[in-house]
Amino acid sequence: MNSNNPGKIVVIGLDGATFDLIKPWAEEGHLPVLQSIFKEGAHGTLRSTVPPMTAPAWTSFATGCNPGKHRLYDWIAREPDSYRLTPVTALDGTAPPLYTLLSDYGRKVVALNVPMTYPPVPVNGVMVSGMPTPSTDVTFTYPESAYQDILNAVGDYILYPDPGEAYSDSGIDSFLDRLYRSSDLRMQAFTYLRKREDPDFSMMVFNGTDTVSHALWKYMDSEHPLYDPVKGKKYGHAIRDYYHHVD
């Protein structure tokens, strides 16, 4: 990026996604956009963090530091000299994320649904917090007015689909409906904010690629101990179909 003529950077994150699924599906034609990136761009496999969990891994991405330096290891932490557990948030981190660094250097940023960005911190632009935001009843955007702006622009915003719905037979279809709707609303919100803010750096994370695997992997993998051939026939391609939707 030339300081006199800065380019625009867009980052799309797929939480919990893996080349073990992506590459075969891309080669089969189910993920044409990702397949074009493989052919025309660059890609590679990275080692995850220790521990290999969402909170420390995405924080390492955002800070360039390992968990020993940014100090976020999990969604919860034990209080000193106690067995009590308390939630971990972005305020517990000890290394500045790139959204803060870019803002400090005068770059405009939009960050939407990136894990471990709650509570939102002031940025030169807009931040819409991802996990562990508890609900939309709390302030999870910066500026605070951004949430209402999103509602006015796209009509609704869903933090996360609930994989717990899919653990009952009657809840699978409801879970999938909410999964797709939350993703579509997120993309609409991202498009709206990017158009409004014209940011130098913008980033959005689809966490549904992780959630759908938690909920429905047992119907895709015939060797899974909870595999059900009847549901496997109906939902065996649900994960692939959602990846295709995101693609």
mmCIF file of N, CA and C in Angstrom, residues 69 81-82 102 139 149 212:
data_model
loop_
_atom_site.group_PDB
_atom_site.id
_atom_site.type_symbol
_atom_site.label_atom_id
_atom_site.label_comp_id
_atom_site.label_asym_id
_atom_site.label_seq_id
_atom_site.Cartn_x
_atom_site.Cartn_y
_atom_site.Cartn_z
ATOM 1 N N LYS A 69 1.424 -13.512 23.929
ATOM 2 C CA LYS A 69 1.652 -12.069 23.895
ATOM 3 C C LYS A 69 0.353 -11.260 23.947
ATOM 4 N N ASP A 81 -6.242 -16.924 41.956
ATOM 5 C CA ASP A 81 -6.429 -17.491 43.304
ATOM 6 C C ASP A 81 -7.873 -17.918 43.551
ATOM 7 N N SER A 82 -8.518 -18.417 42.509
ATOM 8 C CA SER A 82 -9.921 -18.802 42.638
ATOM 9 C C SER A 82 -10.259 -19.834 41.581
ATOM 10 N N LEU A 102 -4.631 0.771 12.283
ATOM 11 C CA LEU A 102 -4.972 1.497 11.065
ATOM 12 C C LEU A 102 -5.670 2.809 11.388
ATOM 13 N N THR A 139 -24.689 -2.556 23.776
ATOM 14 C CA THR A 139 -24.004 -1.764 22.759
ATOM 15 C C THR A 139 -22.903 -2.618 22.127
ATOM 16 N N ASP A 149 -28.594 2.402 12.311
ATOM 17 C CA ASP A 149 -28.351 2.683 10.890
ATOM 18 C C ASP A 149 -28.474 1.404 10.063
ATOM 19 N N VAL A 212 -22.502 -24.339 11.200
ATOM 20 C CA VAL A 212 -23.184 -25.396 10.471
ATOM 21 C C VAL A 212 -22.476 -26.735 10.635
#
